Tab-separated table of C-alpha atoms and ligand atoms in Angstrom:
chain	number	residue	atom	x	y	z
A	28	MET	CA	175.776	-74.548	163.904
A	29	SER	CA	177.191	-75.043	167.374
A	30	HIS	CA	174.588	-72.706	169.125
A	31	ASP	CA	171.984	-75.337	169.192
A	32	LEU	CA	174.225	-78.416	169.891
A	33	HIS	CA	172.352	-78.846	173.241
A	34	GLN	CA	169.060	-79.509	171.537
A	35	LEU	CA	170.397	-82.720	170.005
A	36	GLY	CA	170.235	-85.951	171.997
A	37	VAL	CA	173.207	-88.321	172.237
A	38	ALA	CA	172.434	-90.280	169.104
A	39	ALA	CA	172.239	-87.129	166.831
A	40	LEU	CA	175.221	-85.441	168.455
A	41	ALA	CA	177.212	-88.537	168.015
A	42	ALA	CA	176.286	-88.674	164.326
A	43	LYS	CA	177.561	-85.041	163.918
A	44	LEU	CA	180.841	-85.830	165.588
A	45	ARG	CA	181.448	-88.810	163.442
A	46	ALA	CA	180.668	-86.748	160.289
A	47	LYS	CA	183.170	-84.285	161.559
A	48	GLU	CA	180.420	-81.568	161.437
A	49	VAL	CA	181.382	-80.590	164.875
A	50	SER	CA	184.453	-81.473	166.940
A	51	ALA	CA	184.548	-82.967	170.502
A	52	THR	CA	186.296	-79.871	171.590
A	53	GLU	CA	183.495	-77.637	170.205
A	54	ALA	CA	180.790	-79.796	171.709
A	55	ALA	CA	182.495	-79.887	175.173
A	56	GLY	CA	183.087	-76.106	174.943
A	57	HIS	CA	179.474	-75.613	174.012
A	58	PHE	CA	178.115	-77.444	177.160
A	59	LEU	CA	180.626	-75.979	179.496
A	60	LYS	CA	179.714	-72.525	178.397
A	61	ARG	CA	175.974	-73.305	178.921
A	62	ALA	CA	176.585	-74.558	182.343
A	63	ARG	CA	178.457	-71.258	183.094
A	64	THR	CA	176.246	-68.713	181.652
A	65	ILE	CA	172.586	-69.923	181.677
A	66	ASP	CA	170.656	-68.297	184.552
A	67	ALA	CA	167.321	-69.093	186.073
A	68	ALA	CA	165.218	-67.747	188.847
A	69	GLY	CA	165.710	-68.890	192.425
A	70	ARG	CA	169.344	-69.299	192.685
A	71	THR	CA	169.302	-70.065	196.187
A	72	ALA	CA	171.809	-72.904	195.966
A	73	ALA	CA	174.664	-70.570	196.098
A	74	THR	CA	173.958	-69.527	199.571
A	75	LEU	CA	174.061	-72.909	200.976
A	76	SER	CA	176.990	-74.140	199.091
A	77	ALA	CA	180.332	-74.783	200.627
A	78	GLN	CA	181.795	-74.837	197.061
A	79	PRO	CA	181.187	-72.536	194.205
A	80	VAL	CA	177.970	-73.149	192.379
A	81	HIS	CA	178.744	-73.882	188.682
A	82	ASP	CA	175.401	-73.497	187.195
A	83	ALA	CA	172.020	-71.938	188.034
A	84	TRP	CA	170.446	-75.082	189.133
A	85	GLY	CA	173.182	-76.379	191.383
A	86	ALA	CA	173.411	-79.519	189.177
A	87	PHE	CA	177.163	-79.537	188.991
A	88	LEU	CA	179.439	-79.995	192.033
A	89	SER	CA	182.593	-79.756	190.100
A	90	ILE	CA	183.608	-78.558	186.644
A	91	ASP	CA	187.263	-78.483	185.429
A	92	GLU	CA	187.430	-76.941	182.036
A	93	ASP	CA	191.100	-77.957	181.340
A	94	ALA	CA	190.429	-81.603	182.366
A	95	THR	CA	187.347	-81.746	180.080
A	96	LEU	CA	189.092	-80.074	177.176
A	97	ALA	CA	192.019	-82.280	177.341
A	98	GLN	CA	189.694	-85.410	177.193
A	99	ALA	CA	187.977	-83.692	174.224
A	100	ARG	CA	191.188	-83.135	172.363
A	101	ALA	CA	192.017	-86.823	172.911
A	102	ALA	CA	188.490	-87.668	171.451
A	103	ASP	CA	189.163	-85.555	168.454
A	104	ALA	CA	192.457	-87.372	167.851
A	105	ARG	CA	190.600	-90.613	167.861
A	106	ILE	CA	188.011	-89.357	165.342
A	107	ALA	CA	190.948	-87.994	163.164
A	108	ASP	CA	192.507	-91.504	163.402
A	109	GLY	CA	189.283	-92.931	161.928
A	110	ASP	CA	187.964	-94.330	165.290
A	111	ALA	CA	184.280	-94.296	164.473
A	112	GLY	CA	182.855	-95.759	167.671
A	113	PRO	CA	179.304	-94.637	168.417
A	114	LEU	CA	179.984	-92.442	171.336
A	115	VAL	CA	183.580	-90.801	170.508
A	116	GLY	CA	183.492	-87.221	171.515
A	117	VAL	CA	180.052	-87.458	173.262
A	118	PRO	CA	180.072	-85.207	176.445
A	119	ILE	CA	178.709	-86.826	179.712
A	120	ALA	CA	178.238	-85.788	183.316
A	121	HIS	CA	179.186	-88.184	186.059
A	122	LYS	CA	177.190	-88.512	189.348
A	123	ASP	CA	179.611	-87.565	192.170
A	124	VAL	CA	179.563	-90.979	193.675
A	125	PHE	CA	181.593	-92.431	190.852
A	126	VAL	CA	185.335	-91.895	191.594
A	127	THR	CA	187.342	-89.983	188.939
A	128	ARG	CA	191.028	-89.240	188.551
A	129	ASP	CA	190.424	-85.921	186.734
A	130	PHE	CA	187.791	-84.405	188.953
A	131	PRO	CA	187.260	-84.402	192.792
A	132	THR	CA	184.713	-86.848	194.240
A	133	THR	CA	182.585	-85.938	197.168
A	134	ALA	CA	179.480	-88.076	196.951
A	135	GLY	CA	177.677	-84.905	198.185
A	136	SER	CA	179.311	-85.464	201.676
A	137	LYS	CA	181.496	-83.092	203.671
A	138	MET	CA	183.366	-86.233	204.662
A	139	LEU	CA	184.957	-86.434	201.213
A	140	ALA	CA	185.457	-82.521	200.824
A	141	GLY	CA	188.651	-82.233	198.588
A	142	TYR	CA	188.996	-85.976	198.022
A	143	ARG	CA	190.562	-87.037	194.698
A	144	SER	CA	190.653	-90.846	193.684
A	145	PRO	CA	193.848	-92.173	192.201
A	146	PHE	CA	191.661	-94.183	189.692
A	147	ASP	CA	188.466	-94.057	187.690
A	148	ALA	CA	185.415	-96.158	188.529
A	149	THR	CA	184.910	-98.903	185.995
A	150	VAL	CA	181.709	-97.265	184.758
A	151	VAL	CA	183.720	-93.975	184.129
A	152	ALA	CA	186.535	-95.847	182.537
A	153	ARG	CA	184.225	-97.948	180.163
A	154	LEU	CA	182.496	-94.653	178.991
A	155	ALA	CA	186.009	-92.979	178.575
A	156	ASP	CA	187.027	-96.101	176.522
A	157	ALA	CA	184.070	-95.567	174.333
A	158	GLY	CA	185.160	-91.986	173.782
A	159	CYS	CA	182.869	-89.976	176.077
A	160	VAL	CA	184.232	-86.712	177.426
A	161	THR	CA	183.593	-85.998	181.102
A	162	LEU	CA	181.866	-82.439	181.592
A	163	GLY	CA	181.934	-82.609	185.428
A	164	LYS	CA	180.522	-84.223	188.427
A	165	THR	CA	176.762	-83.849	189.426
A	166	SER	CA	175.237	-83.233	192.656
A	167	CYS	CA	173.451	-85.921	194.652
A	168	ASP	CA	172.002	-86.742	198.040
A	169	GLU	CA	174.850	-87.369	200.468
A	170	LEU	CA	176.198	-90.779	199.804
A	171	ALA	CA	173.132	-91.357	197.540
A	172	MET	CA	170.779	-91.431	200.562
A	173	GLY	CA	167.574	-89.472	199.657
A	174	SER	CA	164.852	-88.826	197.262
A	175	SER	CA	165.011	-85.086	196.733
A	176	ASN	CA	168.759	-84.122	196.578
A	177	GLU	CA	168.078	-82.018	199.647
A	178	ASN	CA	170.478	-84.164	201.649
A	179	CYS	CA	173.507	-82.943	199.703
A	180	ALA	CA	176.056	-81.240	201.881
A	181	TYR	CA	176.670	-78.666	199.240
A	182	GLY	CA	173.155	-77.419	198.877
A	183	PRO	CA	170.085	-78.522	196.978
A	184	VAL	CA	169.508	-78.806	193.275
A	185	HIS	CA	166.534	-76.977	191.636
A	186	ASN	CA	164.308	-78.624	189.170
A	187	PRO	CA	164.617	-77.034	185.765
A	188	TRP	CA	160.762	-77.285	185.285
A	189	ASP	CA	160.165	-75.253	188.520
A	190	THR	CA	163.048	-73.964	190.467
A	191	ALA	CA	160.956	-73.952	193.714
A	192	ARG	CA	160.806	-77.824	193.360
A	193	VAL	CA	163.187	-80.657	194.028
A	194	PRO	CA	164.693	-82.515	191.065
A	195	GLY	CA	164.254	-85.858	192.816
A	196	GLY	CA	167.111	-87.962	194.139
A	197	SER	CA	169.500	-89.195	194.819
A	198	SER	CA	170.763	-88.507	191.320
A	199	GLY	CA	169.175	-85.139	191.137
A	200	GLY	CA	172.068	-83.313	189.710
A	201	SER	CA	172.400	-85.619	186.876
A	202	ALA	CA	168.588	-85.409	186.050
A	203	ALA	CA	168.542	-81.650	186.293
A	204	ALA	CA	171.733	-81.328	184.172
A	205	VAL	CA	170.200	-83.407	181.340
A	206	ALA	CA	166.715	-81.727	181.699
A	207	ALA	CA	168.276	-78.155	181.401
A	208	ARG	CA	170.510	-79.615	178.567
A	209	LEU	CA	173.690	-78.681	180.460
A	210	ALA	CA	174.728	-82.250	179.368
A	211	PRO	CA	173.526	-84.604	176.648
A	212	ALA	CA	173.533	-87.396	179.158
A	213	ALA	CA	174.677	-88.305	182.634
A	214	THR	CA	175.336	-91.315	184.695
A	215	GLY	CA	173.383	-92.139	187.861
A	216	THR	CA	173.257	-94.726	190.488
A	217	ASP	CA	170.064	-96.532	191.679
A	218	THR	CA	169.754	-98.257	195.030
A	219	GLY	CA	166.201	-97.853	195.583
A	220	GLY	CA	165.023	-95.509	192.706
A	221	SER	CA	167.686	-93.012	192.396
A	222	ILE	CA	167.807	-93.114	188.653
A	223	ARG	CA	164.182	-93.647	187.949
A	224	GLN	CA	162.604	-90.974	190.324
A	225	PRO	CA	164.792	-88.089	189.379
A	226	ALA	CA	164.356	-88.987	185.746
A	227	ALA	CA	160.572	-88.866	186.204
A	228	PHE	CA	160.653	-85.668	188.281
A	229	CYS	CA	162.831	-83.915	185.490
A	230	GLY	CA	161.137	-85.208	182.420
A	231	ILE	CA	163.926	-87.264	181.034
A	232	THR	CA	164.566	-91.065	180.381
A	233	GLY	CA	166.624	-93.177	182.881
A	234	ILE	CA	167.428	-96.900	183.180
A	235	LYS	CA	168.908	-98.998	185.934
A	236	PRO	CA	170.061	-102.317	184.452
A	237	THR	CA	169.835	-105.702	186.204
A	238	TYR	CA	171.810	-105.947	189.451
A	239	GLY	CA	175.382	-107.057	188.662
A	240	ARG	CA	175.390	-105.944	185.017
A	241	ALA	CA	177.200	-102.695	185.613
A	242	SER	CA	180.376	-102.660	187.778
A	243	ARG	CA	180.256	-101.345	191.286
A	244	TYR	CA	184.058	-100.758	191.237
A	245	GLY	CA	184.873	-97.201	192.161
A	246	MET	CA	181.049	-96.457	192.875
A	247	ILE	CA	181.046	-95.343	196.455
A	248	ALA	CA	178.964	-97.966	198.173
A	249	TYR	CA	175.673	-97.324	199.842
A	250	GLY	CA	173.838	-100.713	199.945
A	251	SER	CA	176.091	-103.053	198.218
A	252	SER	CA	173.368	-105.775	197.534
A	253	LEU	CA	171.248	-103.032	195.815
A	254	ASP	CA	173.652	-100.388	194.270
A	255	GLN	CA	173.536	-100.356	190.449
A	256	ALA	CA	174.816	-97.826	187.926
A	257	GLY	CA	172.873	-96.614	184.930
A	258	VAL	CA	172.275	-93.766	182.598
A	259	MET	CA	169.986	-90.709	182.163
A	260	ALA	CA	169.279	-89.013	178.803
A	261	PRO	CA	166.534	-87.414	176.765
A	262	SER	CA	165.471	-90.534	175.011
A	263	ALA	CA	165.574	-94.398	175.168
A	264	GLU	CA	167.614	-94.483	172.197
A	265	ASP	CA	170.320	-92.325	173.789
A	266	CYS	CA	170.177	-94.539	176.794
A	267	ALA	CA	170.602	-97.660	174.807
A	268	LEU	CA	173.865	-96.415	173.219
A	269	LEU	CA	175.289	-95.345	176.583
A	270	LEU	CA	174.186	-98.501	178.350
A	271	SER	CA	175.781	-100.766	175.756
A	272	ALA	CA	179.187	-99.166	176.662
A	273	LEU	CA	178.638	-99.028	180.309
A	274	CYS	CA	177.653	-102.516	181.130
A	275	GLY	CA	179.873	-105.483	181.101
A	276	PRO	CA	181.639	-107.939	183.289
A	277	ASP	CA	184.187	-106.741	185.898
A	278	VAL	CA	184.543	-110.002	187.924
A	279	ALA	CA	188.059	-109.337	189.044
A	280	ARG	CA	187.176	-106.141	190.802
A	281	ASP	CA	183.423	-106.455	191.762
A	282	SER	CA	182.529	-109.740	193.299
A	283	THR	CA	178.830	-109.302	192.331
A	284	SER	CA	179.648	-108.453	188.678
A	285	LEU	CA	177.867	-110.967	186.346
A	286	ASP	CA	180.162	-112.739	184.019
A	287	VAL	CA	177.878	-112.078	180.988
A	288	PRO	CA	179.395	-110.350	177.854
A	289	PRO	CA	178.297	-106.915	176.999
A	290	GLU	CA	175.221	-106.471	174.762
A	291	ASP	CA	174.221	-104.097	171.996
A	292	TYR	CA	171.057	-102.512	173.604
A	293	SER	CA	170.207	-100.733	170.425
A	294	ARG	CA	169.662	-103.870	168.620
A	295	ALA	CA	165.960	-104.348	169.341
A	296	LEU	CA	164.832	-100.689	169.101
A	297	GLY	CA	163.038	-101.255	165.794
A	298	ASP	CA	161.028	-104.184	167.086
A	299	ALA	CA	157.179	-103.857	166.835
A	300	LEU	CA	155.406	-104.158	170.094
A	301	ALA	CA	152.558	-106.221	168.711
A	302	GLY	CA	151.884	-109.120	171.215
A	303	LEU	CA	153.889	-107.480	174.041
A	304	ARG	CA	152.095	-108.409	177.249
A	305	ILE	CA	152.337	-105.434	179.780
A	306	GLY	CA	151.580	-106.448	183.337
A	307	ILE	CA	149.645	-103.865	185.323
A	308	PRO	CA	150.252	-104.625	189.116
A	309	LYS	CA	147.033	-103.491	190.965
A	310	GLU	CA	149.169	-102.512	194.027
A	311	PHE	CA	150.784	-99.693	191.979
A	312	PHE	CA	147.368	-98.095	191.293
A	313	GLY	CA	145.893	-97.908	194.844
A	314	GLU	CA	144.957	-95.131	197.121
A	315	GLY	CA	148.453	-93.511	197.534
A	316	LEU	CA	148.700	-92.717	193.871
A	317	GLY	CA	147.953	-89.055	192.885
A	318	ALA	CA	145.014	-88.615	190.502
A	319	ASP	CA	147.057	-86.453	188.197
A	320	VAL	CA	149.946	-89.067	187.952
A	321	ARG	CA	147.282	-91.711	187.386
A	322	ALA	CA	145.720	-89.886	184.521
A	323	ALA	CA	149.005	-89.642	182.701
A	324	ILE	CA	149.813	-93.219	183.416
A	325	ASP	CA	146.437	-94.325	182.076
A	326	ALA	CA	146.828	-92.393	178.948
A	327	ALA	CA	150.414	-93.852	178.383
A	328	LEU	CA	149.057	-97.426	178.684
A	329	LYS	CA	146.186	-96.661	176.270
A	330	GLU	CA	148.975	-95.576	173.880
A	331	TYR	CA	150.784	-98.832	174.374
A	332	GLU	CA	147.493	-100.643	173.491
A	333	LYS	CA	147.295	-98.663	170.362
A	334	LEU	CA	150.887	-99.757	169.512
A	335	GLY	CA	149.763	-103.358	169.735
A	336	ALA	CA	150.517	-104.346	173.400
A	337	THR	CA	148.100	-106.186	175.551
A	338	LEU	CA	147.535	-105.104	179.248
A	339	VAL	CA	147.456	-107.924	181.679
A	340	PRO	CA	146.270	-107.527	185.226
A	341	ILE	CA	148.794	-108.715	187.731
A	342	SER	CA	149.481	-108.633	191.509
A	343	LEU	CA	152.702	-107.806	193.325
A	344	PRO	CA	151.073	-108.510	196.852
A	345	ARG	CA	154.024	-107.403	198.947
A	346	THR	CA	154.528	-103.982	197.293
A	347	GLU	CA	153.889	-102.132	200.545
A	348	LEU	CA	156.341	-104.261	202.537
A	349	ALA	CA	159.101	-103.011	200.121
A	350	ILE	CA	159.397	-99.887	202.236
A	351	PRO	CA	160.166	-101.365	205.604
A	352	VAL	CA	162.180	-104.219	204.127
A	353	TYR	CA	164.352	-101.671	202.141
A	354	TYR	CA	164.681	-99.283	204.916
A	355	VAL	CA	166.016	-102.130	207.028
A	356	ILE	CA	168.384	-103.683	204.487
A	357	ALA	CA	169.894	-100.420	202.879
A	358	PRO	CA	170.834	-98.841	206.172
A	359	ALA	CA	172.152	-102.105	207.407
A	360	GLU	CA	174.550	-102.363	204.513
A	361	ALA	CA	175.191	-98.566	204.728
A	362	SER	CA	176.149	-98.841	208.281
A	363	SER	CA	178.824	-101.331	207.424
A	364	ASN	CA	180.084	-99.631	204.156
A	365	LEU	CA	180.417	-96.215	205.968
A	366	SER	CA	182.616	-97.632	208.639
A	367	ARG	CA	185.565	-96.893	206.269
A	368	PHE	CA	185.015	-93.148	206.712
A	369	ASP	CA	187.065	-92.893	209.929
A	370	GLY	CA	189.292	-89.870	209.365
A	371	VAL	CA	192.285	-92.158	208.777
A	372	LYS	CA	192.128	-93.244	205.212
A	373	PHE	CA	189.891	-90.856	203.355
A	374	GLY	CA	188.728	-87.187	203.464
A	375	HIS	CA	187.698	-85.257	206.430
A	376	ARG	CA	189.459	-85.629	209.747
A	377	ALA	CA	188.468	-83.549	212.853
A	378	SER	CA	191.173	-80.994	213.583
A	379	LYS	CA	190.868	-81.279	217.394
A	380	TYR	CA	190.811	-84.487	219.371
A	381	THR	CA	192.195	-86.177	222.397
A	382	ASP	CA	192.876	-89.761	221.298
A	383	LEU	CA	191.997	-92.092	218.412
A	384	VAL	CA	188.551	-92.943	219.558
A	385	ASP	CA	187.846	-89.355	220.052
A	386	MET	CA	189.126	-88.601	216.481
A	387	TYR	CA	186.761	-91.138	215.002
A	388	LYS	CA	183.882	-89.805	216.973
A	389	LYS	CA	184.559	-86.170	216.125
A	390	THR	CA	185.449	-86.913	212.495
A	391	ARG	CA	182.189	-88.723	211.837
A	392	ALA	CA	180.089	-86.291	213.789
A	393	GLU	CA	181.462	-83.466	211.596
A	394	GLY	CA	181.681	-85.268	208.321
A	395	PHE	CA	178.275	-86.834	208.044
A	396	GLY	CA	174.906	-85.023	207.693
A	397	ASP	CA	171.753	-85.900	209.633
A	398	GLU	CA	170.275	-88.367	207.178
A	399	VAL	CA	173.480	-90.413	206.895
A	400	LYS	CA	173.766	-90.490	210.664
A	401	ARG	CA	170.112	-91.616	210.967
A	402	ARG	CA	170.796	-94.429	208.435
A	403	ILE	CA	173.924	-95.615	210.332
A	404	MET	CA	172.045	-95.683	213.626
A	405	VAL	CA	169.093	-97.645	212.144
A	406	GLY	CA	171.563	-99.972	210.308
A	407	THR	CA	173.657	-100.553	213.343
A	408	TYR	CA	170.488	-101.147	215.471
A	409	VAL	CA	168.923	-103.755	213.185
A	410	LEU	CA	172.277	-105.678	212.848
A	411	SER	CA	173.012	-105.753	216.630
A	412	HIS	CA	172.735	-108.815	218.873
A	413	GLY	CA	169.219	-109.485	219.757
A	414	TYR	CA	167.690	-107.567	216.963
A	415	TYR	CA	169.427	-109.139	213.975
A	416	ASP	CA	166.714	-111.995	213.734
A	417	ALA	CA	163.725	-109.720	214.365
A	418	TYR	CA	164.663	-107.116	211.692
A	419	TYR	CA	167.478	-107.958	209.353
A	420	LEU	CA	166.820	-111.579	208.864
A	421	GLN	CA	163.143	-111.053	208.597
A	422	ALA	CA	163.713	-108.423	206.043
A	423	GLN	CA	165.989	-110.645	204.034
A	424	LYS	CA	163.082	-113.310	203.944
A	425	ILE	CA	160.419	-110.838	202.801
A	426	ARG	CA	162.932	-109.609	200.180
A	427	ARG	CA	163.173	-113.128	198.741
A	428	MET	CA	159.208	-113.231	198.654
A	429	ILE	CA	159.251	-109.955	196.820
A	430	ALA	CA	161.546	-111.381	194.199
A	431	ASP	CA	159.440	-114.466	193.861
A	432	ASP	CA	156.360	-112.387	193.348
A	433	PHE	CA	157.965	-110.801	190.314
A	434	GLN	CA	158.783	-114.205	188.933
A	435	GLN	CA	155.210	-115.241	189.198
A	436	ALA	CA	154.144	-112.106	187.568
A	437	PHE	CA	156.627	-112.579	184.681
A	438	ALA	CA	154.922	-115.957	183.896
A	439	GLN	CA	152.013	-113.907	182.700
A	440	CYS	CA	153.618	-110.863	181.123
A	441	ASP	CA	156.845	-109.529	179.428
A	442	VAL	CA	157.341	-106.320	181.157
A	443	ILE	CA	155.505	-104.620	184.030
A	444	ALA	CA	154.302	-101.052	183.902
A	445	GLY	CA	153.115	-98.467	186.467
A	446	PRO	CA	154.024	-95.161	187.912
A	447	VAL	CA	157.526	-94.197	189.135
A	448	ALA	CA	156.383	-92.218	191.995
A	449	PRO	CA	152.965	-91.341	193.546
A	450	THR	CA	153.265	-87.720	192.867
A	451	VAL	CA	155.215	-85.200	190.788
A	452	ALA	CA	158.216	-83.497	192.226
A	453	TRP	CA	157.394	-81.723	195.483
A	454	LYS	CA	158.390	-78.274	196.753
A	455	LEU	CA	161.824	-77.775	198.074
A	456	GLY	CA	161.586	-77.937	201.835
A	457	GLU	CA	158.127	-79.639	201.765
A	458	LYS	CA	159.390	-83.003	203.209
A	459	ALA	CA	162.709	-81.898	204.326
A	460	ASP	CA	162.038	-82.423	208.012
A	461	ASP	CA	160.103	-85.648	207.525
A	462	PRO	CA	162.243	-88.575	206.536
A	463	VAL	CA	159.318	-91.073	206.504
A	464	ALA	CA	157.525	-88.899	204.099
A	465	ASN	CA	160.497	-89.221	201.807
A	466	TYR	CA	160.801	-92.979	202.333
A	467	LEU	CA	157.114	-93.591	201.463
A	468	ALA	CA	157.451	-91.730	198.232
A	469	ASP	CA	159.848	-94.601	197.055
A	470	ILE	CA	157.196	-97.208	197.122
A	471	PHE	CA	156.999	-97.932	193.403
A	472	THR	CA	160.743	-98.094	192.781
A	473	LEU	CA	161.866	-100.108	195.860
A	474	PRO	CA	160.320	-103.546	194.757
A	475	ALA	CA	162.441	-103.932	191.537
A	476	SER	CA	165.612	-102.793	193.400
A	477	LEU	CA	164.975	-105.374	196.133
A	478	ALA	CA	164.482	-108.064	193.352
A	479	GLY	CA	167.611	-106.927	191.500
A	480	LEU	CA	165.459	-106.317	188.264
A	481	PRO	CA	166.082	-103.653	185.630
A	482	GLY	CA	163.885	-100.641	185.662
A	483	LEU	CA	163.250	-97.761	183.260
A	484	SER	CA	161.504	-94.335	183.630
A	485	LEU	CA	160.194	-92.417	180.640
A	486	PRO	CA	158.375	-89.162	180.467
A	487	CYS	CA	154.642	-89.795	179.729
A	488	GLY	CA	152.813	-86.443	180.522
A	489	PHE	CA	152.410	-83.727	183.082
A	490	GLY	CA	150.624	-83.654	186.340
A	491	ALA	CA	150.146	-80.938	188.975
A	492	GLY	CA	152.003	-77.666	188.537
A	493	ASP	CA	152.636	-78.814	185.058
A	494	MET	CA	155.465	-80.978	186.302
A	495	PRO	CA	156.606	-84.117	184.315
A	496	VAL	CA	155.233	-87.612	185.147
A	497	GLY	CA	157.315	-90.818	184.578
A	498	LEU	CA	156.095	-94.137	183.479
A	499	GLN	CA	158.012	-96.949	184.994
A	500	LEU	CA	158.818	-100.193	183.065
A	501	ILE	CA	160.232	-103.070	184.932
A	502	GLY	CA	161.880	-106.124	182.985
A	503	ASN	CA	162.848	-109.593	184.070
A	504	TYR	CA	166.551	-110.261	184.523
A	505	PHE	CA	168.458	-109.182	181.404
A	506	GLY	CA	165.411	-107.581	180.044
A	507	GLU	CA	167.123	-104.204	179.387
A	508	ALA	CA	166.916	-104.407	175.555
A	509	LYS	CA	163.160	-105.171	175.810
A	510	LEU	CA	162.519	-102.091	178.151
A	511	LEU	CA	164.532	-99.874	175.924
A	512	ASN	CA	162.671	-101.180	172.824
A	513	ALA	CA	159.274	-100.557	174.529
A	514	ALA	CA	160.282	-97.130	175.671
A	515	HIS	CA	161.558	-96.269	172.207
A	516	ARG	CA	158.541	-97.303	170.390
A	517	PHE	CA	156.519	-95.140	172.752
A	518	GLN	CA	158.838	-92.291	171.996
A	519	GLN	CA	158.432	-92.680	168.308
A	520	ALA	CA	154.767	-92.462	168.558
A	521	THR	CA	154.682	-89.646	171.212
A	522	ASP	CA	156.828	-86.492	171.891
A	523	TRP	CA	156.707	-86.188	175.710
A	524	HIS	CA	160.418	-86.951	175.798
A	525	MET	CA	160.968	-83.839	173.422
A	526	LYS	CA	159.398	-81.437	175.845
A	527	LYS	CA	161.701	-79.148	177.693
A	528	PRO	CA	161.467	-76.671	180.507
A	529	ALA	CA	160.556	-73.126	179.381
A	530	GLY	CA	163.631	-71.200	178.067
A	531	ILE	CA	165.772	-74.234	177.579
B	1	LIG	N1	165.411	-92.792	198.135
B	1	LIG	C1	166.219	-94.104	198.367
B	1	LIG	C2	167.061	-93.887	199.589
B	1	LIG	O1	167.041	-92.941	200.068
B	1	LIG	C3	166.877	-94.509	197.239
B	1	LIG	C4	168.240	-93.883	197.079
B	1	LIG	C5	169.055	-94.471	196.003
B	1	LIG	O2	168.557	-95.228	195.088
B	1	LIG	N2	170.257	-94.247	196.021
B	1	LIG	O3	167.689	-94.716	200.142
């Protein structure tokens, strides 16, 4: 039985665990073995990696079989004790920006090489309390800055659909691990699209909840007013199960955590879509959108009409401004957050230096990669005396207008739909030397991030190079259950989310 465990989604695997048809130890062992032995073409990650590569796609940055199996045995003991929680024994991979006691945490940066946290991030702890077993830590762009996973200091991740292409970013390792079925699910973080875009590029489902719904405690900070944790899995049903455990207040440890009780996001999965008003923002369907992506999105919207939804034309007039606004605010916050990496308290310290200031300089020059340095410089500049008003303050004002535009739109519709990204996953190296080209590709995910709204990506077809296309659904604040329901009904009527890369 256990040879095809990876073909099951979270919900089906959890049911088997509860029925004691398979043990948590067997399930964890199955996925670990898969990560170790599955091979694919284009194994170039190994040559760039400072650490051993654990799987053919470079999806994992660390695996520790003993730690995983110890967690799995504890889950089996809970099942034996009659603990029938919906997630007990389900293996999960965590993005390497969540600190973990049992595994190293690098956030894809040399700065944190060899770092081990004395505690678990709240998201990790909440999922562990629910009985999830950690399979390992997944690769990401350094400190979550990027859209292709190519900014990881330990080498790129290969997209399981085409190993010559990027998996998206910054949660590229999580997306690739789920797409290659090396893990039934994974956590991710989304500051400007880092769950939704890699989910779209790898043909899986991913959701970022309302800002403040998931705790940021123990999540290595990038842009604190934007950072939000979420989950990635084959289906919306799987995501609903995981998100219910992951979200919840943590006000004592995260000052922006919302004091709202956890919800059961699976509760609305059966609701019919009749009468659902789906807003279609015209700015998401302009010139920059690839014809291949557009065709897949249009077909998905037709499917929604068949399911009883009505399409309502809406406008989000400041969509284009989301790029400059985000790329002022996120670096500004990053430049402040990253000042904690000084060689004194955490991780890397230069081995040769003359005095304290020289130690800071050399440590940061050695520890951070190019993109992180670029963001620190931009962020420091826009916050500096004389430029603060012109850039940072101005960006904050437009951010507010972007949030207001969404509220006007939600007066006319229940959810908003559009593409996740203008194109399918691009080739490794194609945009590696062009940071602005990477930034522009974030256009459709940044607006919801700036407004703090929940967003979901679900597979809805294929575009150029037979690569997956993702449909984005954006909800109003606390609209996660509605998004998951809308995605689930689509997935009951179609089978795009069941498609897997060849050989998987
Ligand atoms: N691509 C965006 C950036 O580079 C978003 C990253 C993210 O959401 N962490 O900042």
